[in-house]
mmCIF file of C-alpha atoms in Angstrom:
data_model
loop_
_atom_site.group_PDB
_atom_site.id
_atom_site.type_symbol
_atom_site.label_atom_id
_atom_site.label_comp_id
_atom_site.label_asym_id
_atom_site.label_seq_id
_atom_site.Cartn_x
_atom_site.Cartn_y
_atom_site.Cartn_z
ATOM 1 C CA UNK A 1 -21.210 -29.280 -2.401
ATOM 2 C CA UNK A 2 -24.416 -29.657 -0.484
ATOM 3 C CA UNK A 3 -27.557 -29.392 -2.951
ATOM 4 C CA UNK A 4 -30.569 -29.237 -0.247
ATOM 5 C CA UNK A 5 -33.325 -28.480 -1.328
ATOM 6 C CA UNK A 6 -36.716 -30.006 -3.581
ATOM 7 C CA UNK A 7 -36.935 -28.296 -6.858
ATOM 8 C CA UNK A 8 -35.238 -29.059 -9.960
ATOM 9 C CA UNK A 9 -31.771 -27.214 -10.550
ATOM 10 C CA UNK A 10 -28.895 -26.596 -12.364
ATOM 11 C CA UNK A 11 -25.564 -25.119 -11.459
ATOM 12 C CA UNK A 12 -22.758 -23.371 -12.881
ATOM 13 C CA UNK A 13 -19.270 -24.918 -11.684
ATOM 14 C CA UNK A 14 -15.784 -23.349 -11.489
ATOM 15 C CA UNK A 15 -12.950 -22.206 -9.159
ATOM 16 C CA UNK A 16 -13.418 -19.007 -8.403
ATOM 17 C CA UNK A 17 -17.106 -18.866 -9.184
ATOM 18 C CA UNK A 18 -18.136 -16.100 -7.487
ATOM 19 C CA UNK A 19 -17.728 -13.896 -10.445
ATOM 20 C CA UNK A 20 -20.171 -15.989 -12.640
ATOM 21 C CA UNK A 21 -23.248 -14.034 -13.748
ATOM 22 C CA UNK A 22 -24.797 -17.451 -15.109
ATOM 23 C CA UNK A 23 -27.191 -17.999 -11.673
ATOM 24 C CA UNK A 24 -28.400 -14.153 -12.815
ATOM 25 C CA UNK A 25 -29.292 -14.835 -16.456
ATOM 26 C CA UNK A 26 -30.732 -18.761 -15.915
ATOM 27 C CA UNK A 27 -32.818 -16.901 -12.825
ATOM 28 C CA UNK A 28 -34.361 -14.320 -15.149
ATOM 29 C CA UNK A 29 -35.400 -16.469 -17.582
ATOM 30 C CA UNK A 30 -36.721 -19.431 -15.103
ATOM 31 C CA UNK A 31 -38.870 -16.345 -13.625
ATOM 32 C CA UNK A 32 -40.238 -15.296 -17.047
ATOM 33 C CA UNK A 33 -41.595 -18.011 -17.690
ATOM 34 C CA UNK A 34 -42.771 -19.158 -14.962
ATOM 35 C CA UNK A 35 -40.687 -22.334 -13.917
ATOM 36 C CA UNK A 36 -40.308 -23.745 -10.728
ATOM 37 C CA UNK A 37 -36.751 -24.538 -10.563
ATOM 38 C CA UNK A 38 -33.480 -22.593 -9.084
ATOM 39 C CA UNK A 39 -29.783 -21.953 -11.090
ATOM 40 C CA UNK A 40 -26.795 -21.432 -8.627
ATOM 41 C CA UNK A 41 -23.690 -21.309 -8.830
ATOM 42 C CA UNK A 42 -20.871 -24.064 -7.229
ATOM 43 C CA UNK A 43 -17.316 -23.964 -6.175
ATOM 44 C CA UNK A 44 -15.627 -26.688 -7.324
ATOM 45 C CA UNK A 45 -11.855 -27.664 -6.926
ATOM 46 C CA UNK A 46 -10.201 -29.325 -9.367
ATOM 47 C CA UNK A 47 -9.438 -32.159 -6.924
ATOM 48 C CA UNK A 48 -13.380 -32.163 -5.933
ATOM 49 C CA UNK A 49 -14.491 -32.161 -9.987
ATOM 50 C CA UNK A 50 -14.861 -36.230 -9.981
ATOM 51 C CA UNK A 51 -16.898 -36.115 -6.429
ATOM 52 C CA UNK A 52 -18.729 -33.428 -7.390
ATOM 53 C CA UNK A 53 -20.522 -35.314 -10.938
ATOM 54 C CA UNK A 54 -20.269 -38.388 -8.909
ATOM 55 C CA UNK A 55 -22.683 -36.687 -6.268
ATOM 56 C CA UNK A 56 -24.876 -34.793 -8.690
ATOM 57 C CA UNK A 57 -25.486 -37.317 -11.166
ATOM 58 C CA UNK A 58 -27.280 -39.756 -8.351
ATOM 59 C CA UNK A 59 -29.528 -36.784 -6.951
ATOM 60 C CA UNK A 60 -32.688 -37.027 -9.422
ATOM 61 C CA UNK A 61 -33.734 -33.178 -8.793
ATOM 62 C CA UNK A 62 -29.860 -31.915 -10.852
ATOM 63 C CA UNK A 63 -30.415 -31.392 -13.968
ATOM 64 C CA UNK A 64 -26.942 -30.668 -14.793
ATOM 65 C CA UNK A 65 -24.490 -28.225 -14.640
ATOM 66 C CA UNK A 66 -22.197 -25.403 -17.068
ATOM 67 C CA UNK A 67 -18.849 -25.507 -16.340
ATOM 68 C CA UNK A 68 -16.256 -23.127 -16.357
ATOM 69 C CA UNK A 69 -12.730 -22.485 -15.686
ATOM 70 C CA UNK A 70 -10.528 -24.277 -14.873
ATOM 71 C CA UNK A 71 -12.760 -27.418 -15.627
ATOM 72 C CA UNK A 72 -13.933 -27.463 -19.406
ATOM 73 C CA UNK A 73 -11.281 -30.062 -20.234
ATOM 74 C CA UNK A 74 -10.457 -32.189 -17.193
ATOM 75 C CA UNK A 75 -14.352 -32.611 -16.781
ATOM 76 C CA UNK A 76 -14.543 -34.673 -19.808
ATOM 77 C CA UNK A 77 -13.051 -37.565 -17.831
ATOM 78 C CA UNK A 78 -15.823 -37.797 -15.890
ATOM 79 C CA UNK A 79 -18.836 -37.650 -18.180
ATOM 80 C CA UNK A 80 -20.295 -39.270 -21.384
ATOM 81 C CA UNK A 81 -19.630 -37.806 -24.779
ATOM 82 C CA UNK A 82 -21.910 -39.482 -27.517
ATOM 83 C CA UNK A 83 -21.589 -36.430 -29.739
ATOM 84 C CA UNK A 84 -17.652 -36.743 -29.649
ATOM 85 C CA UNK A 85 -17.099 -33.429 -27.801
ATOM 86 C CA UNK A 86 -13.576 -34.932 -27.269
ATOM 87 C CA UNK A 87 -12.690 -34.904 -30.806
ATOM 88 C CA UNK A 88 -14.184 -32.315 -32.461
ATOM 89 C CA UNK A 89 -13.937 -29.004 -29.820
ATOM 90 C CA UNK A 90 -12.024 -30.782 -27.296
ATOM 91 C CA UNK A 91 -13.599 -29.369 -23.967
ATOM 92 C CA UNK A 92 -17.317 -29.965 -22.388
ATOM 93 C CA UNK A 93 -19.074 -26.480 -20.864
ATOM 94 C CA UNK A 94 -22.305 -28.014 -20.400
ATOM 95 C CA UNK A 95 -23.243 -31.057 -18.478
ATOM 96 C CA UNK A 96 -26.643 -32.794 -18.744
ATOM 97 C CA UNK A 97 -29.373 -35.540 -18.401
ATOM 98 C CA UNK A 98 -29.960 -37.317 -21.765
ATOM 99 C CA UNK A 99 -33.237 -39.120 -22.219
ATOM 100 C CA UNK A 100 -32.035 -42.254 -20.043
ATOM 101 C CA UNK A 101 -31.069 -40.089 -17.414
ATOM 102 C CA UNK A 102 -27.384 -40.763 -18.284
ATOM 103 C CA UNK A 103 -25.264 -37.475 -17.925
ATOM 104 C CA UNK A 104 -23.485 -36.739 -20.934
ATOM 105 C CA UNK A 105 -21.110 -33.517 -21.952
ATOM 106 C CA UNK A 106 -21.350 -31.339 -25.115
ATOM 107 C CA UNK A 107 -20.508 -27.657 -25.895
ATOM 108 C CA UNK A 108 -22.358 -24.105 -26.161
ATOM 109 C CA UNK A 109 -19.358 -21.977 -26.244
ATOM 110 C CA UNK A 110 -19.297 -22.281 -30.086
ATOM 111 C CA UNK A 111 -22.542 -21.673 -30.536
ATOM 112 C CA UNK A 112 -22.723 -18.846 -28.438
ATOM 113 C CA UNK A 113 -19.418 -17.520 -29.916
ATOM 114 C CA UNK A 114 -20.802 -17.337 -33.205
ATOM 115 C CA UNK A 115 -24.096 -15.888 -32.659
ATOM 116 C CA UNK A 116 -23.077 -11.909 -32.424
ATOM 117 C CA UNK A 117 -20.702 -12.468 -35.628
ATOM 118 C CA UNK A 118 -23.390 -14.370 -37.795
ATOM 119 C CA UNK A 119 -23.932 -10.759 -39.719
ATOM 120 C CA UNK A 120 -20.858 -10.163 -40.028
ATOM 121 C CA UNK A 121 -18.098 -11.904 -42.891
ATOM 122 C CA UNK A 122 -15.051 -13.204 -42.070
ATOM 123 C CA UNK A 123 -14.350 -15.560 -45.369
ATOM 124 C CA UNK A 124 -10.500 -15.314 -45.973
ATOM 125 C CA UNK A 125 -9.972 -12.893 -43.131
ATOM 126 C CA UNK A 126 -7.053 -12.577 -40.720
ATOM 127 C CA UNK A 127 -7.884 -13.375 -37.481
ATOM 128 C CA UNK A 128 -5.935 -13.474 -33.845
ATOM 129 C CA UNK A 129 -6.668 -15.733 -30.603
ATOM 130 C CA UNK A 130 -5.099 -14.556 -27.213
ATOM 131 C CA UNK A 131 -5.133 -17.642 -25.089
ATOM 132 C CA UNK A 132 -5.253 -21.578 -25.839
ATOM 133 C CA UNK A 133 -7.574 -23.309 -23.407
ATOM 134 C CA UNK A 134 -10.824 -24.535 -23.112
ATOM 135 C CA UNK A 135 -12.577 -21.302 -24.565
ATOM 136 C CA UNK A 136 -10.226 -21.025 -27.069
ATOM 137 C CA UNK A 137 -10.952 -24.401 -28.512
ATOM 138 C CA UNK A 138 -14.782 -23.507 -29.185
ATOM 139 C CA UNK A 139 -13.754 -20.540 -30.665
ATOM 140 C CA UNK A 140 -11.186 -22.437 -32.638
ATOM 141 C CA UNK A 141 -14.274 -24.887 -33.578
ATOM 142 C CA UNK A 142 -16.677 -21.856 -34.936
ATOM 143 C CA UNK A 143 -13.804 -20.302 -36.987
ATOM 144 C CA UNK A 144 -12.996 -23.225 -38.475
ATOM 145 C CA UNK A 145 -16.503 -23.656 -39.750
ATOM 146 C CA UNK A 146 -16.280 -20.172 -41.240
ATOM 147 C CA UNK A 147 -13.943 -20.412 -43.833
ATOM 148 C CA UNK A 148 -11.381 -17.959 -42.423
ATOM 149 C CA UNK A 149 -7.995 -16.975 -43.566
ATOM 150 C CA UNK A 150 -4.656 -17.153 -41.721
ATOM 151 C CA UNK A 151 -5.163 -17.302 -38.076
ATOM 152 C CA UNK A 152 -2.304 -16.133 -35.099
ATOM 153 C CA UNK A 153 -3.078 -17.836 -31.779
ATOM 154 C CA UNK A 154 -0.578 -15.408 -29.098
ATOM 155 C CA UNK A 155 0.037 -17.692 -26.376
ATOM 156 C CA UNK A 156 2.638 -19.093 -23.914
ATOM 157 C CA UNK A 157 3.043 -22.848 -25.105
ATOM 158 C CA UNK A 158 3.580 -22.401 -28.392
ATOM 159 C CA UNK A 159 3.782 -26.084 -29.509
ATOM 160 C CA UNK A 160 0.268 -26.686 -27.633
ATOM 161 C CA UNK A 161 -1.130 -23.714 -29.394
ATOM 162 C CA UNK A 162 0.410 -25.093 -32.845
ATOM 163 C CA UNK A 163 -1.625 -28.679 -31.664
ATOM 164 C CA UNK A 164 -4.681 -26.682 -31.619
ATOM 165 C CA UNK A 165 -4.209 -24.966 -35.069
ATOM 166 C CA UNK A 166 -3.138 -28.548 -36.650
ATOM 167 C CA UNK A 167 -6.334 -30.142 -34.208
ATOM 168 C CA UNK A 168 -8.827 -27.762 -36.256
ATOM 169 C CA UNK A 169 -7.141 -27.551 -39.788
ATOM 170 C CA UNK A 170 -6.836 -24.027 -39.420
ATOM 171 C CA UNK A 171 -3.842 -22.415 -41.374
ATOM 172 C CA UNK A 172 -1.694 -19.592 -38.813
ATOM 173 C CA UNK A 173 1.119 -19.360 -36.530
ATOM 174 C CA UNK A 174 2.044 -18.612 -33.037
ATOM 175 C CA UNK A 175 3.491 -15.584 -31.416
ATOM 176 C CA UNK A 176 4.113 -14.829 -27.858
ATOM 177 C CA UNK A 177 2.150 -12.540 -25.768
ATOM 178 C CA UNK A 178 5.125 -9.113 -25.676
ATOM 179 C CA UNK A 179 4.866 -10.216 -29.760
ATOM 180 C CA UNK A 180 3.159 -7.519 -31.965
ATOM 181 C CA UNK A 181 -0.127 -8.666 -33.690
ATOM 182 C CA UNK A 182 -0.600 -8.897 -36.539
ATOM 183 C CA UNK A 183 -3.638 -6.796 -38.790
ATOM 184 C CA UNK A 184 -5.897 -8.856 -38.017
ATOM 185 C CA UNK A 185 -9.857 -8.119 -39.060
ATOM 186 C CA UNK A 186 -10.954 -9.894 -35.456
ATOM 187 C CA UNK A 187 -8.953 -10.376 -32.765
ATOM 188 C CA UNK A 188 -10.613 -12.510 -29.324
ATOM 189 C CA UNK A 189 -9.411 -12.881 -26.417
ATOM 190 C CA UNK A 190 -10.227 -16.711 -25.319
ATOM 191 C CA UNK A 191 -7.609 -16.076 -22.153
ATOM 192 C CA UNK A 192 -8.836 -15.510 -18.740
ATOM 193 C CA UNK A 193 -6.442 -11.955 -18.391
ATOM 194 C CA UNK A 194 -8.052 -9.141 -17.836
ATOM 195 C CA UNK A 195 -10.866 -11.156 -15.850
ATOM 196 C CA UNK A 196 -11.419 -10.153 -11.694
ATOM 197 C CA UNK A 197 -8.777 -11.755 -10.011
ATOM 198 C CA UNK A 198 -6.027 -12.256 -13.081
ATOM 199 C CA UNK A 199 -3.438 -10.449 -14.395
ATOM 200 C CA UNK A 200 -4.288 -7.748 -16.672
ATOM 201 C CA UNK A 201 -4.144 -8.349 -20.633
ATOM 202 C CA UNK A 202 -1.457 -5.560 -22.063
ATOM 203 C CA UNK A 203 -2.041 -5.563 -25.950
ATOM 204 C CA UNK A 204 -0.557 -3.155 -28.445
ATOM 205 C CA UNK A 205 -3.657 -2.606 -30.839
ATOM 206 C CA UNK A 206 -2.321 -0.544 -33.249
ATOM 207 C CA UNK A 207 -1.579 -2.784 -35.710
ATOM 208 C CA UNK A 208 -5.177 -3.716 -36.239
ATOM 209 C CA UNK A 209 -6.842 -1.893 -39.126
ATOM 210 C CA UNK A 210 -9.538 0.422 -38.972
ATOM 211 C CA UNK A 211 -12.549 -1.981 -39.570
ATOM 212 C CA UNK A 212 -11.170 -4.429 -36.902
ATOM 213 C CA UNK A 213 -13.678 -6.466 -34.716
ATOM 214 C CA UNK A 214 -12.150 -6.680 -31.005
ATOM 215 C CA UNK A 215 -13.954 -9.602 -29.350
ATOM 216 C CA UNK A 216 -13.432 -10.151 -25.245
ATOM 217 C CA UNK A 217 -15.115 -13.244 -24.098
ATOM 218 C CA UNK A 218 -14.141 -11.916 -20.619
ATOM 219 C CA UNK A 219 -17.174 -10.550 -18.794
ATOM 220 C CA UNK A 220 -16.127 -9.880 -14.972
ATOM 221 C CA UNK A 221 -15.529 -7.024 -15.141
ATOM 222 C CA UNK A 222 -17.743 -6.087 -18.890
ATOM 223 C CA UNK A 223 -16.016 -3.089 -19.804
ATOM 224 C CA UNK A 224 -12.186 -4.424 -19.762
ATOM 225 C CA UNK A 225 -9.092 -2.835 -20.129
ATOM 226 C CA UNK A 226 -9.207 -4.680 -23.823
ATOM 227 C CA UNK A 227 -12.561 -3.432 -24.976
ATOM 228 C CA UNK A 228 -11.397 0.509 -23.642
ATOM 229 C CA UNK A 229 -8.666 0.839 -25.492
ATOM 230 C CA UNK A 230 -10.124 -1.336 -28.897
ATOM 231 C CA UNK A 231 -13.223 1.925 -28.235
ATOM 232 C CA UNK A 232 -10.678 4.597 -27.934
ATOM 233 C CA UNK A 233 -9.167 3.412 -31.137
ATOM 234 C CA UNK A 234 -12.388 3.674 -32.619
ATOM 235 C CA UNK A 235 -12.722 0.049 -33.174
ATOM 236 C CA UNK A 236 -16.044 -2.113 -32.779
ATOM 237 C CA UNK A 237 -16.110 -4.127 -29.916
ATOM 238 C CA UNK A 238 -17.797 -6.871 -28.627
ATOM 239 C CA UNK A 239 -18.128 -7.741 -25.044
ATOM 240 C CA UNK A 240 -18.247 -11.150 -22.674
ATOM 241 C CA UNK A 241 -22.091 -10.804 -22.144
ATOM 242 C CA UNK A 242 -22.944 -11.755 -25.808
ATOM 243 C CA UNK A 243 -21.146 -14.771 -25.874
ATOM 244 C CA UNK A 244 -22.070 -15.754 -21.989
ATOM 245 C CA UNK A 245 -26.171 -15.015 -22.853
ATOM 246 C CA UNK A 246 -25.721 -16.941 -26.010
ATOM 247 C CA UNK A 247 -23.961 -20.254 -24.876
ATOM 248 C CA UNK A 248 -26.632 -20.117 -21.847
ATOM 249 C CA UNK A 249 -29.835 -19.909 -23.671
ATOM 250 C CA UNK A 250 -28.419 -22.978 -25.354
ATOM 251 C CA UNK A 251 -27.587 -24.770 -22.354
ATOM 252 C CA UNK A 252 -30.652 -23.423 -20.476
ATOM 253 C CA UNK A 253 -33.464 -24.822 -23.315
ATOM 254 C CA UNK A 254 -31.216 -28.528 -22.361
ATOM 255 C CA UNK A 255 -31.349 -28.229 -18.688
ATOM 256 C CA UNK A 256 -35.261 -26.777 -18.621
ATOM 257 C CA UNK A 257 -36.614 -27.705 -21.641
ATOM 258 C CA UNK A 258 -37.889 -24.380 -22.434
ATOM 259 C CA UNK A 259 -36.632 -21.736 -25.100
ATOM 260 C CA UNK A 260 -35.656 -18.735 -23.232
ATOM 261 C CA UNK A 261 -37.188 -15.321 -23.814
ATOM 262 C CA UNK A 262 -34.493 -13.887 -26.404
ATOM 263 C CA UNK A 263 -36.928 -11.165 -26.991
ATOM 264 C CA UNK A 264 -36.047 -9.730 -23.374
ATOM 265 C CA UNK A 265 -32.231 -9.555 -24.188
ATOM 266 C CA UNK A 266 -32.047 -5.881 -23.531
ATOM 267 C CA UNK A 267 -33.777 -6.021 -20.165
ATOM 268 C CA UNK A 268 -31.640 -8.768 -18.955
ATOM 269 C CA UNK A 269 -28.211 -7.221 -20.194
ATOM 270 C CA UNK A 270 -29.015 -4.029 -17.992
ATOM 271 C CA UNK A 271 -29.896 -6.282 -15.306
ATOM 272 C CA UNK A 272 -26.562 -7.847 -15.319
ATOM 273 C CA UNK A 273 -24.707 -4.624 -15.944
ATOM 274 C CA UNK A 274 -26.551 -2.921 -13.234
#
């Protein structure tokens, strides 16, 4: 957990991390504009997650952190939450320094969720969640802003994916994951399966209709077993890197205090796809 070093940084925090691609888009944009400050990334156990903010919040150069799995829920034990994170999405993936140079929690997964679907309708649609975590709860959070229809979480716990339906006054059900989907207009996997280092995610897609939106939040590796078969179906797809560059440039105008250079999008996506 060493943090050597005497410019201003920010970290991205997990276990594994070594898959994160968060160090690559934070270090483009602190190099196109010119700032003096690094982005790495930090492995973090899940015993080490209470040492680890303890550590960074008294070194005056961190300016704070994204966190990602397994971490997005447990952290929120160890940080400040004046926007009630806790009771609204119900898991922190951004850490930072407030005005008083307290270090407080909040969320850009929902944000950054949204942002590729803002075009697009979904009022009254169907709509299907693999996985019930941390991710899924921001997802959970934008969807239930956007006035959809009946939504199917497939997961393993059903009664905690039923809490999270209740949590976010979202109408649906449950199924397991051998359970056929239903024909749903989106479907998004929130789960980590499929990512480097899980188990692969094995989904019938043929019930979706023909105008179905698949949506995999996974980005290690981009082009996932998900997103193939959702393309040889002929369905549109969109991949992990939308939602990962559009939670970080929210996190990275907090941590920086500098918009990032949206307008370079297309250079920095074959950058990370290189």
């Amino acid at each position: 957990m060493s943090a050597a070093g005497t410019r201003p940084y920010a970290e991205v925090i997990g276990d594994p991390i070594s898959h994160s691609k968060s160090p690559l888009i934070h270090g483009f944009w602190l190099e196109a504009l010119g700032i003096d400050a690094d982005y790495r990334a930090c492995q973090v156990s899940a015993d080490g997650l209470g040492e680890y903010i303890a550590l960074r919040s008294a070194d005056p150069l961190w300016r704070g952190c994204n966190v990602t799995i397994p971490h997005k829920i447990a952290v929120m034990d160890h940080v400040a939450d004046p926007g009630a994170v806790r009771d609204s999405i119900g898991a922190i993936n951004t850490i930072v320094r407030d005005e008083h140079d307290a270090v407080m929690g909040t969320n850009t997964d929902a944000g950054g969720f949204y942002t590729p679907l803002a075009d697009s309708d979904f009022s009254g649609a169907d709509i299907a969640i693999v996985g019930a975590g941390g991710a899924a709860r921001a997802v959970l959070f934008a969807l239930s802003r956007m006035d959809v229809g009946h939504v199917t979480l497939v997961a393993r716990n059903p009664l905690k994916a039923m809490g999270l339906l209740a949590a976010f006054g979202l109408k649906g059900a449950v199924i397991g994951m051998a359970d056929r989907l239903p024909p749903a207009a989106l479907l998004v996997n929130t789960s980590p399966l499929g990512m480097t280092g899980f188990d692969p995610l094995a989904l019938d897609l043929s019930p979706l209709p023909e105008d179905a939106v698949v949506y995999d939040i996974v980005y290690a590796p981009l082009e996932t077993a998900l997103l193939r078969d959702a393309r040889a179906r002929g369905l549109e797809t969109i991949d992990g890197l939308d939602m990962l560059i559009g939670q970080a440039a929210l996190a990275f105008e907090m941590f920086f205090s500098a918009a990032p250079p949206r307008a370079r999008d297309a250079e920095l996506r074959a950058l990370l796809t290189a």
